[in-house]
Amino acid sequence: MTATPRTAMVLAAGLGKRMRPITDTMPKPLVEIAGKTLLDWGLDSLASAGVDRAIVNVHYLPDQIIAHVAGRKAPRILISDEREMLLDSAGGIVRALPALGQEPFYIINADTFWIDSGQPSLQRLSLAWDAARMDILLMLADLDSATGHCVGTDFLVAPDGALQRSKGDPAGLIYAGAAIVHPRIFKDAPTGPHSLNAYFDTAIGAGRLFGMAMQGRWITVGTPDAIPLAEAAVAGALAKAI
């Protein structure tokens, strides 16, 4: 049986420009939805999945995030400080690799979250992970389960879970901002700013990018007017779960 990842990378360093004017004075991960920050929605999901340690990268208004997570008990938080240079998604992970270790780890975006239906999605992701076949396993959502998503789909899923780019095909699924990756994909990686998307494409080429559809409601908050939609989605999903 595959061991559940005990470590996670939380990508929280973005500028949140589309959330202005809210993000003029606070980093986007600290925007609250239904009384909880976006960052805490993600960290609570990691804690529920058994993650012991989360590395949170910071760049924009970093001291606010550092102060906020100081009060958390679980998971234990380590800060990866990028205030001198924004490193993008993969660059931030490469910076944090010494703390992430040699075993597969979760990655989550700090500006999306989800309300699970049934078994927690991160636990299901862990059960689906197979390091012998996979370098990256993405959590995916369908368009009907998404709130706040205003672009097309990202990936087509083969019967065995292998992924190809969907190029917006409505039959595809959305990358839901959570994944398990093996650190070997970052061997010889550049240290400057660069995106995870390049690693997705490399894994597709090798037949080692896989996906798992989540169950529940996936929520992304890109602009201020998405906040009430997100809060309504949370209320609806929680009411359905009762």
PDB file of C-alpha atoms in Angstrom:
ATOM      1  CA  MET A   1       0.000   0.000   0.000  1.00  0.00           C
ATOM      2  CA  THR A   2       1.295   3.449  -0.912  1.00  0.00           C
ATOM      3  CA  ALA A   3       2.138   5.641   2.060  1.00  0.00           C
ATOM      4  CA  THR A   4       0.104   8.829   2.408  1.00  0.00           C
ATOM      5  CA  PRO A   5       2.222  11.942   1.789  1.00  0.00           C
ATOM      6  CA  ARG A   6       3.051  13.617   5.087  1.00  0.00           C
ATOM      7  CA  THR A   7       4.431  16.814   3.552  1.00  0.00           C
ATOM      8  CA  ALA A   8       2.843  19.451   1.323  1.00  0.00           C
ATOM      9  CA  MET A   9       3.802  22.542  -0.652  1.00  0.00           C
ATOM     10  CA  VAL A  10       1.260  25.364  -0.441  1.00  0.00           C
ATOM     11  CA  LEU A  11       1.616  27.923  -3.230  1.00  0.00           C
ATOM     12  CA  ALA A  12       0.731  31.224  -1.557  1.00  0.00           C
ATOM     13  CA  ALA A  13       3.171  33.699  -3.092  1.00  0.00           C
ATOM     14  CA  GLY A  14       1.067  35.168  -5.917  1.00  0.00           C
ATOM     15  CA  LEU A  15       0.261  38.849  -6.333  1.00  0.00           C
ATOM     16  CA  GLY A  16      -3.533  38.447  -6.591  1.00  0.00           C
ATOM     17  CA  LYS A  17      -3.837  41.353  -9.016  1.00  0.00           C
ATOM     18  CA  ARG A  18      -7.310  40.369 -10.210  1.00  0.00           C
ATOM     19  CA  MET A  19      -8.575  40.593  -6.621  1.00  0.00           C
ATOM     20  CA  ARG A  20      -7.843  44.293  -6.327  1.00  0.00           C
ATOM     21  CA  PRO A  21      -8.781  46.466  -4.488  1.00  0.00           C
ATOM     22  CA  ILE A  22      -9.042  43.816  -1.746  1.00  0.00           C
ATOM     23  CA  THR A  23      -5.459  42.723  -2.353  1.00  0.00           C
ATOM     24  CA  ASP A  24      -4.109  46.256  -2.179  1.00  0.00           C
ATOM     25  CA  THR A  25      -3.866  45.695   1.563  1.00  0.00           C
ATOM     26  CA  MET A  26      -3.867  41.915   2.060  1.00  0.00           C
ATOM     27  CA  PRO A  27      -2.451  38.906   0.225  1.00  0.00           C
ATOM     28  CA  LYS A  28      -5.047  36.867  -1.647  1.00  0.00           C
ATOM     29  CA  PRO A  29      -4.625  33.708   0.489  1.00  0.00           C
ATOM     30  CA  LEU A  30      -5.988  35.671   3.476  1.00  0.00           C
ATOM     31  CA  VAL A  31      -9.245  36.606   1.731  1.00  0.00           C
ATOM     32  CA  GLU A  32     -12.079  35.043   3.739  1.00  0.00           C
ATOM     33  CA  ILE A  33     -14.812  32.825   2.343  1.00  0.00           C
ATOM     34  CA  ALA A  34     -17.584  31.803   4.743  1.00  0.00           C
ATOM     35  CA  GLY A  35     -15.542  32.952   7.729  1.00  0.00           C
ATOM     36  CA  LYS A  36     -12.343  31.112   6.817  1.00  0.00           C
ATOM     37  CA  THR A  37      -9.348  32.296   4.807  1.00  0.00           C
ATOM     38  CA  LEU A  38      -8.592  30.657   1.482  1.00  0.00           C
ATOM     39  CA  LEU A  39      -5.280  29.557   2.975  1.00  0.00           C
ATOM     40  CA  ASP A  40      -6.964  27.890   5.953  1.00  0.00           C
ATOM     41  CA  TRP A  41      -9.432  26.042   3.735  1.00  0.00           C
ATOM     42  CA  GLY A  42      -6.436  24.390   2.073  1.00  0.00           C
ATOM     43  CA  LEU A  43      -4.432  23.828   5.243  1.00  0.00           C
ATOM     44  CA  ASP A  44      -7.439  22.263   6.970  1.00  0.00           C
ATOM     45  CA  SER A  45      -7.826  19.846   4.042  1.00  0.00           C
ATOM     46  CA  LEU A  46      -4.160  18.905   4.362  1.00  0.00           C
ATOM     47  CA  ALA A  47      -4.500  18.372   8.106  1.00  0.00           C
ATOM     48  CA  SER A  48      -7.534  16.136   7.540  1.00  0.00           C
ATOM     49  CA  ALA A  49      -5.495  14.099   5.042  1.00  0.00           C
ATOM     50  CA  GLY A  50      -2.806  13.409   7.645  1.00  0.00           C
ATOM     51  CA  VAL A  51      -0.207  15.914   6.471  1.00  0.00           C
ATOM     52  CA  ASP A  52       2.214  16.734   9.277  1.00  0.00           C
ATOM     53  CA  ARG A  53       4.170  19.553   7.655  1.00  0.00           C
ATOM     54  CA  ALA A  54       3.311  22.196   5.074  1.00  0.00           C
ATOM     55  CA  ILE A  55       5.791  24.508   3.382  1.00  0.00           C
ATOM     56  CA  VAL A  56       4.051  27.800   2.544  1.00  0.00           C
ATOM     57  CA  ASN A  57       5.826  30.129   0.144  1.00  0.00           C
ATOM     58  CA  VAL A  58       5.390  33.879   0.525  1.00  0.00           C
ATOM     59  CA  HIS A  59       6.222  36.928  -1.561  1.00  0.00           C
ATOM     60  CA  TYR A  60       3.508  39.625  -1.569  1.00  0.00           C
ATOM     61  CA  LEU A  61       2.772  41.160   1.865  1.00  0.00           C
ATOM     62  CA  PRO A  62       4.534  38.133   3.355  1.00  0.00           C
ATOM     63  CA  ASP A  63       4.473  39.226   6.989  1.00  0.00           C
ATOM     64  CA  GLN A  64       0.674  38.986   7.066  1.00  0.00           C
ATOM     65  CA  ILE A  65       0.760  35.333   5.993  1.00  0.00           C
ATOM     66  CA  ILE A  66       3.622  34.517   8.362  1.00  0.00           C
ATOM     67  CA  ALA A  67       1.714  36.040  11.285  1.00  0.00           C
ATOM     68  CA  HIS A  68      -1.501  34.284  10.311  1.00  0.00           C
ATOM     69  CA  VAL A  69      -0.078  30.757  10.122  1.00  0.00           C
ATOM     70  CA  ALA A  70       1.898  31.202  13.348  1.00  0.00           C
ATOM     71  CA  GLY A  71      -1.250  30.332  15.261  1.00  0.00           C
ATOM     72  CA  ARG A  72      -1.850  26.990  13.526  1.00  0.00           C
ATOM     73  CA  LYS A  73      -1.205  23.706  15.302  1.00  0.00           C
ATOM     74  CA  ALA A  74      -1.627  21.365  12.320  1.00  0.00           C
ATOM     75  CA  PRO A  75      -0.102  20.956   9.942  1.00  0.00           C
ATOM     76  CA  ARG A  76       3.200  22.356  11.180  1.00  0.00           C
ATOM     77  CA  ILE A  77       4.087  25.314   8.957  1.00  0.00           C
ATOM     78  CA  LEU A  78       7.473  26.135   7.464  1.00  0.00           C
ATOM     79  CA  ILE A  79       7.847  29.366   5.495  1.00  0.00           C
ATOM     80  CA  SER A  80       9.705  29.509   2.183  1.00  0.00           C
ATOM     81  CA  ASP A  81      10.555  33.180   1.778  1.00  0.00           C
ATOM     82  CA  GLU A  82      10.481  34.490  -1.789  1.00  0.00           C
ATOM     83  CA  ARG A  83      10.120  38.180  -1.009  1.00  0.00           C
ATOM     84  CA  GLU A  84      13.212  39.082  -3.045  1.00  0.00           C
ATOM     85  CA  MET A  85      11.889  37.385  -6.211  1.00  0.00           C
ATOM     86  CA  LEU A  86       8.584  35.822  -7.238  1.00  0.00           C
ATOM     87  CA  LEU A  87       9.521  32.350  -8.493  1.00  0.00           C
ATOM     88  CA  ASP A  88       6.227  31.153 -10.039  1.00  0.00           C
ATOM     89  CA  SER A  89       4.756  27.749  -9.229  1.00  0.00           C
ATOM     90  CA  ALA A  90       7.642  25.411 -10.083  1.00  0.00           C
ATOM     91  CA  GLY A  91      10.369  27.841  -9.097  1.00  0.00           C
ATOM     92  CA  GLY A  92       8.825  28.137  -5.662  1.00  0.00           C
ATOM     93  CA  ILE A  93       8.775  24.362  -5.265  1.00  0.00           C
ATOM     94  CA  VAL A  94      12.400  24.046  -6.391  1.00  0.00           C
ATOM     95  CA  ARG A  95      13.391  26.629  -3.761  1.00  0.00           C
ATOM     96  CA  ALA A  96      11.614  24.571  -1.094  1.00  0.00           C
ATOM     97  CA  LEU A  97      12.914  21.120  -2.152  1.00  0.00           C
ATOM     98  CA  PRO A  98      15.384  20.761   0.754  1.00  0.00           C
ATOM     99  CA  ALA A  99      12.441  21.050   3.152  1.00  0.00           C
ATOM    100  CA  LEU A 100      10.111  18.893   1.047  1.00  0.00           C
ATOM    101  CA  GLY A 101      12.400  15.866   1.129  1.00  0.00           C
ATOM    102  CA  GLN A 102      12.767  12.829  -1.101  1.00  0.00           C
ATOM    103  CA  GLU A 103       9.272  11.344  -0.859  1.00  0.00           C
ATOM    104  CA  PRO A 104       6.150  12.244  -2.893  1.00  0.00           C
ATOM    105  CA  PHE A 105       4.345  15.305  -1.547  1.00  0.00           C
ATOM    106  CA  TYR A 106       1.099  17.193  -2.028  1.00  0.00           C
ATOM    107  CA  ILE A 107       0.955  20.519  -3.846  1.00  0.00           C
ATOM    108  CA  ILE A 108      -2.043  22.788  -3.348  1.00  0.00           C
ATOM    109  CA  ASN A 109      -2.846  26.272  -4.588  1.00  0.00           C
ATOM    110  CA  ALA A 110      -3.755  28.730  -1.843  1.00  0.00           C
ATOM    111  CA  ASP A 111      -6.467  30.446  -3.906  1.00  0.00           C
ATOM    112  CA  THR A 112      -8.744  27.479  -4.607  1.00  0.00           C
ATOM    113  CA  PHE A 113     -10.503  25.084  -2.272  1.00  0.00           C
ATOM    114  CA  TRP A 114     -13.203  22.449  -2.235  1.00  0.00           C
ATOM    115  CA  ILE A 115     -16.005  20.936  -0.192  1.00  0.00           C
ATOM    116  CA  ASP A 116     -15.719  17.162  -0.252  1.00  0.00           C
ATOM    117  CA  SER A 117     -18.593  14.780  -0.806  1.00  0.00           C
ATOM    118  CA  GLY A 118     -17.854  11.436   0.818  1.00  0.00           C
ATOM    119  CA  GLN A 119     -14.245  10.390   1.381  1.00  0.00           C
ATOM    120  CA  PRO A 120     -11.896  13.420   1.455  1.00  0.00           C
ATOM    121  CA  SER A 121     -10.441  14.115  -1.971  1.00  0.00           C
ATOM    122  CA  LEU A 122      -6.836  14.286  -0.772  1.00  0.00           C
ATOM    123  CA  GLN A 123      -7.189  10.858   0.825  1.00  0.00           C
ATOM    124  CA  ARG A 124      -8.628   9.506  -2.436  1.00  0.00           C
ATOM    125  CA  LEU A 125      -5.740  11.132  -4.304  1.00  0.00           C
ATOM    126  CA  SER A 126      -3.270   9.367  -2.014  1.00  0.00           C
ATOM    127  CA  LEU A 127      -4.970   6.004  -2.566  1.00  0.00           C
ATOM    128  CA  ALA A 128      -4.807   6.531  -6.342  1.00  0.00           C
ATOM    129  CA  TRP A 129      -1.112   7.459  -6.312  1.00  0.00           C
ATOM    130  CA  ASP A 130       1.254   4.890  -7.839  1.00  0.00           C
ATOM    131  CA  ALA A 131       4.878   6.041  -7.963  1.00  0.00           C
ATOM    132  CA  ALA A 132       5.803   3.189 -10.297  1.00  0.00           C
ATOM    133  CA  ARG A 133       3.486   4.530 -13.025  1.00  0.00           C
ATOM    134  CA  MET A 134       3.167   8.208 -12.143  1.00  0.00           C
ATOM    135  CA  ASP A 135       5.333  11.260 -11.742  1.00  0.00           C
ATOM    136  CA  ILE A 136       2.377  13.598 -11.144  1.00  0.00           C
ATOM    137  CA  LEU A 137      -1.221  12.872 -10.107  1.00  0.00           C
ATOM    138  CA  LEU A 138      -3.641  15.798 -10.431  1.00  0.00           C
ATOM    139  CA  MET A 139      -6.936  16.314  -8.653  1.00  0.00           C
ATOM    140  CA  LEU A 140      -9.540  17.241 -11.260  1.00  0.00           C
ATOM    141  CA  ALA A 141     -13.043  18.712 -11.236  1.00  0.00           C
ATOM    142  CA  ASP A 142     -15.782  18.697 -13.842  1.00  0.00           C
ATOM    143  CA  LEU A 143     -17.344  21.915 -15.061  1.00  0.00           C
ATOM    144  CA  ASP A 144     -20.664  21.226 -13.333  1.00  0.00           C
ATOM    145  CA  SER A 145     -18.925  20.869  -9.944  1.00  0.00           C
ATOM    146  CA  ALA A 146     -16.968  24.118 -10.258  1.00  0.00           C
ATOM    147  CA  THR A 147     -17.815  27.577  -8.935  1.00  0.00           C
ATOM    148  CA  GLY A 148     -15.966  30.671 -10.148  1.00  0.00           C
ATOM    149  CA  HIS A 149     -14.247  28.958 -13.078  1.00  0.00           C
ATOM    150  CA  CYS A 150     -14.525  31.151 -16.170  1.00  0.00           C
ATOM    151  CA  VAL A 151     -12.304  29.373 -18.704  1.00  0.00           C
ATOM    152  CA  GLY A 152     -12.455  25.948 -20.349  1.00  0.00           C
ATOM    153  CA  THR A 153     -11.207  22.547 -19.325  1.00  0.00           C
ATOM    154  CA  ASP A 154      -7.576  21.505 -18.962  1.00  0.00           C
ATOM    155  CA  PHE A 155      -7.244  17.746 -19.466  1.00  0.00           C
ATOM    156  CA  LEU A 156      -8.840  14.744 -21.130  1.00  0.00           C
ATOM    157  CA  VAL A 157      -8.747  11.596 -19.007  1.00  0.00           C
ATOM    158  CA  ALA A 158      -8.095   8.157 -20.508  1.00  0.00           C
ATOM    159  CA  PRO A 159      -9.811   5.089 -18.992  1.00  0.00           C
ATOM    160  CA  ASP A 160      -6.654   4.315 -17.001  1.00  0.00           C
ATOM    161  CA  GLY A 161      -6.464   7.895 -15.669  1.00  0.00           C
ATOM    162  CA  ALA A 162      -3.660   9.074 -17.964  1.00  0.00           C
ATOM    163  CA  LEU A 163      -4.012  12.700 -19.070  1.00  0.00           C
ATOM    164  CA  GLN A 164      -3.688  14.680 -22.267  1.00  0.00           C
ATOM    165  CA  ARG A 165      -4.280  18.402 -22.749  1.00  0.00           C
ATOM    166  CA  SER A 166      -7.965  19.003 -23.547  1.00  0.00           C
ATOM    167  CA  LYS A 167      -7.484  22.357 -25.309  1.00  0.00           C
ATOM    168  CA  GLY A 168     -10.825  23.438 -23.866  1.00  0.00           C
ATOM    169  CA  ASP A 169     -12.786  20.362 -24.968  1.00  0.00           C
ATOM    170  CA  PRO A 170     -16.007  20.404 -22.883  1.00  0.00           C
ATOM    171  CA  ALA A 171     -15.564  16.664 -22.323  1.00  0.00           C
ATOM    172  CA  GLY A 172     -12.424  17.434 -20.337  1.00  0.00           C
ATOM    173  CA  LEU A 173     -11.846  18.214 -16.674  1.00  0.00           C
ATOM    174  CA  ILE A 174     -10.338  21.167 -14.803  1.00  0.00           C
ATOM    175  CA  TYR A 175      -7.103  21.020 -12.818  1.00  0.00           C
ATOM    176  CA  ALA A 176      -8.430  21.592  -9.304  1.00  0.00           C
ATOM    177  CA  GLY A 177      -5.285  23.061  -7.766  1.00  0.00           C
ATOM    178  CA  ALA A 178      -4.153  19.981  -5.839  1.00  0.00           C
ATOM    179  CA  ALA A 179      -1.718  17.233  -6.802  1.00  0.00           C
ATOM    180  CA  ILE A 180       0.765  14.640  -5.640  1.00  0.00           C
ATOM    181  CA  VAL A 181       4.191  14.830  -7.266  1.00  0.00           C
ATOM    182  CA  HIS A 182       7.418  12.896  -6.955  1.00  0.00           C
ATOM    183  CA  PRO A 183      10.412  15.182  -6.295  1.00  0.00           C
ATOM    184  CA  ARG A 184      12.444  13.337  -8.944  1.00  0.00           C
ATOM    185  CA  ILE A 185      10.729  15.477 -11.604  1.00  0.00           C
ATOM    186  CA  PHE A 186      12.730  18.466 -10.341  1.00  0.00           C
ATOM    187  CA  LYS A 187      16.139  16.828 -10.838  1.00  0.00           C
ATOM    188  CA  ASP A 188      18.346  19.372 -12.653  1.00  0.00           C
ATOM    189  CA  ALA A 189      15.518  21.937 -12.545  1.00  0.00           C
ATOM    190  CA  PRO A 190      16.426  25.623 -12.986  1.00  0.00           C
ATOM    191  CA  THR A 191      16.376  27.754  -9.858  1.00  0.00           C
ATOM    192  CA  GLY A 192      14.714  30.819 -11.371  1.00  0.00           C
ATOM    193  CA  PRO A 193      11.035  31.575 -12.007  1.00  0.00           C
ATOM    194  CA  HIS A 194       9.199  28.937 -14.043  1.00  0.00           C
ATOM    195  CA  SER A 195       5.829  27.200 -14.137  1.00  0.00           C
ATOM    196  CA  LEU A 196       4.587  23.725 -13.248  1.00  0.00           C
ATOM    197  CA  ASN A 197       2.917  23.558 -16.647  1.00  0.00           C
ATOM    198  CA  ALA A 198       6.205  22.559 -18.267  1.00  0.00           C
ATOM    199  CA  TYR A 199       6.427  19.575 -15.913  1.00  0.00           C
ATOM    200  CA  PHE A 200       2.865  18.573 -16.760  1.00  0.00           C
ATOM    201  CA  ASP A 201       3.808  18.507 -20.447  1.00  0.00           C
ATOM    202  CA  THR A 202       6.990  16.524 -19.794  1.00  0.00           C
ATOM    203  CA  ALA A 203       4.986  13.973 -17.807  1.00  0.00           C
ATOM    204  CA  ILE A 204       2.379  13.745 -20.590  1.00  0.00           C
ATOM    205  CA  GLY A 205       5.164  13.011 -23.059  1.00  0.00           C
ATOM    206  CA  ALA A 206       6.452  10.223 -20.827  1.00  0.00           C
ATOM    207  CA  GLY A 207       2.977   8.807 -20.177  1.00  0.00           C
ATOM    208  CA  ARG A 208       3.351   9.625 -16.476  1.00  0.00           C
ATOM    209  CA  LEU A 209       0.756  12.389 -15.881  1.00  0.00           C
ATOM    210  CA  PHE A 210      -2.432  11.011 -14.333  1.00  0.00           C
ATOM    211  CA  GLY A 211      -5.591  12.480 -12.871  1.00  0.00           C
ATOM    212  CA  MET A 212      -8.376  11.701 -10.419  1.00  0.00           C
ATOM    213  CA  ALA A 213     -11.795  13.360 -10.451  1.00  0.00           C
ATOM    214  CA  MET A 214     -12.760  14.789  -7.080  1.00  0.00           C
ATOM    215  CA  GLN A 215     -16.222  14.393  -5.577  1.00  0.00           C
ATOM    216  CA  GLY A 216     -17.882  17.504  -4.232  1.00  0.00           C
ATOM    217  CA  ARG A 217     -17.796  21.218  -5.009  1.00  0.00           C
ATOM    218  CA  TRP A 218     -14.626  22.914  -6.277  1.00  0.00           C
ATOM    219  CA  ILE A 219     -14.358  26.664  -5.742  1.00  0.00           C
ATOM    220  CA  THR A 220     -11.986  29.220  -7.204  1.00  0.00           C
ATOM    221  CA  VAL A 221     -12.028  32.881  -6.231  1.00  0.00           C
ATOM    222  CA  GLY A 222     -10.395  35.025  -8.899  1.00  0.00           C
ATOM    223  CA  THR A 223     -12.082  38.412  -8.526  1.00  0.00           C
ATOM    224  CA  PRO A 224     -13.987  40.263  -5.777  1.00  0.00           C
ATOM    225  CA  ASP A 225     -17.342  39.513  -7.382  1.00  0.00           C
ATOM    226  CA  ALA A 226     -16.580  35.791  -7.065  1.00  0.00           C
ATOM    227  CA  ILE A 227     -16.680  36.010  -3.257  1.00  0.00           C
ATOM    228  CA  PRO A 228     -20.495  35.914  -2.831  1.00  0.00           C
ATOM    229  CA  LEU A 229     -20.708  33.090  -5.393  1.00  0.00           C
ATOM    230  CA  ALA A 230     -18.122  31.157  -3.416  1.00  0.00           C
ATOM    231  CA  GLU A 231     -19.922  31.728  -0.131  1.00  0.00           C
ATOM    232  CA  ALA A 232     -23.219  30.588  -1.658  1.00  0.00           C
ATOM    233  CA  ALA A 233     -21.490  27.480  -3.024  1.00  0.00           C
ATOM    234  CA  VAL A 234     -20.073  26.661   0.427  1.00  0.00           C
ATOM    235  CA  ALA A 235     -23.492  27.092   2.039  1.00  0.00           C
ATOM    236  CA  GLY A 236     -25.132  24.902  -0.596  1.00  0.00           C
ATOM    237  CA  ALA A 237     -22.509  22.176  -0.394  1.00  0.00           C
ATOM    238  CA  LEU A 238     -22.568  22.060   3.391  1.00  0.00           C
ATOM    239  CA  ALA A 239     -26.390  22.007   3.444  1.00  0.00           C
ATOM    240  CA  LYS A 240     -26.362  19.070   1.036  1.00  0.00           C
ATOM    241  CA  ALA A 241     -23.886  17.235   3.261  1.00  0.00           C
ATOM    242  CA  ILE A 242     -26.106  17.510   6.337  1.00  0.00           C
TER     243      ILE A 242
END
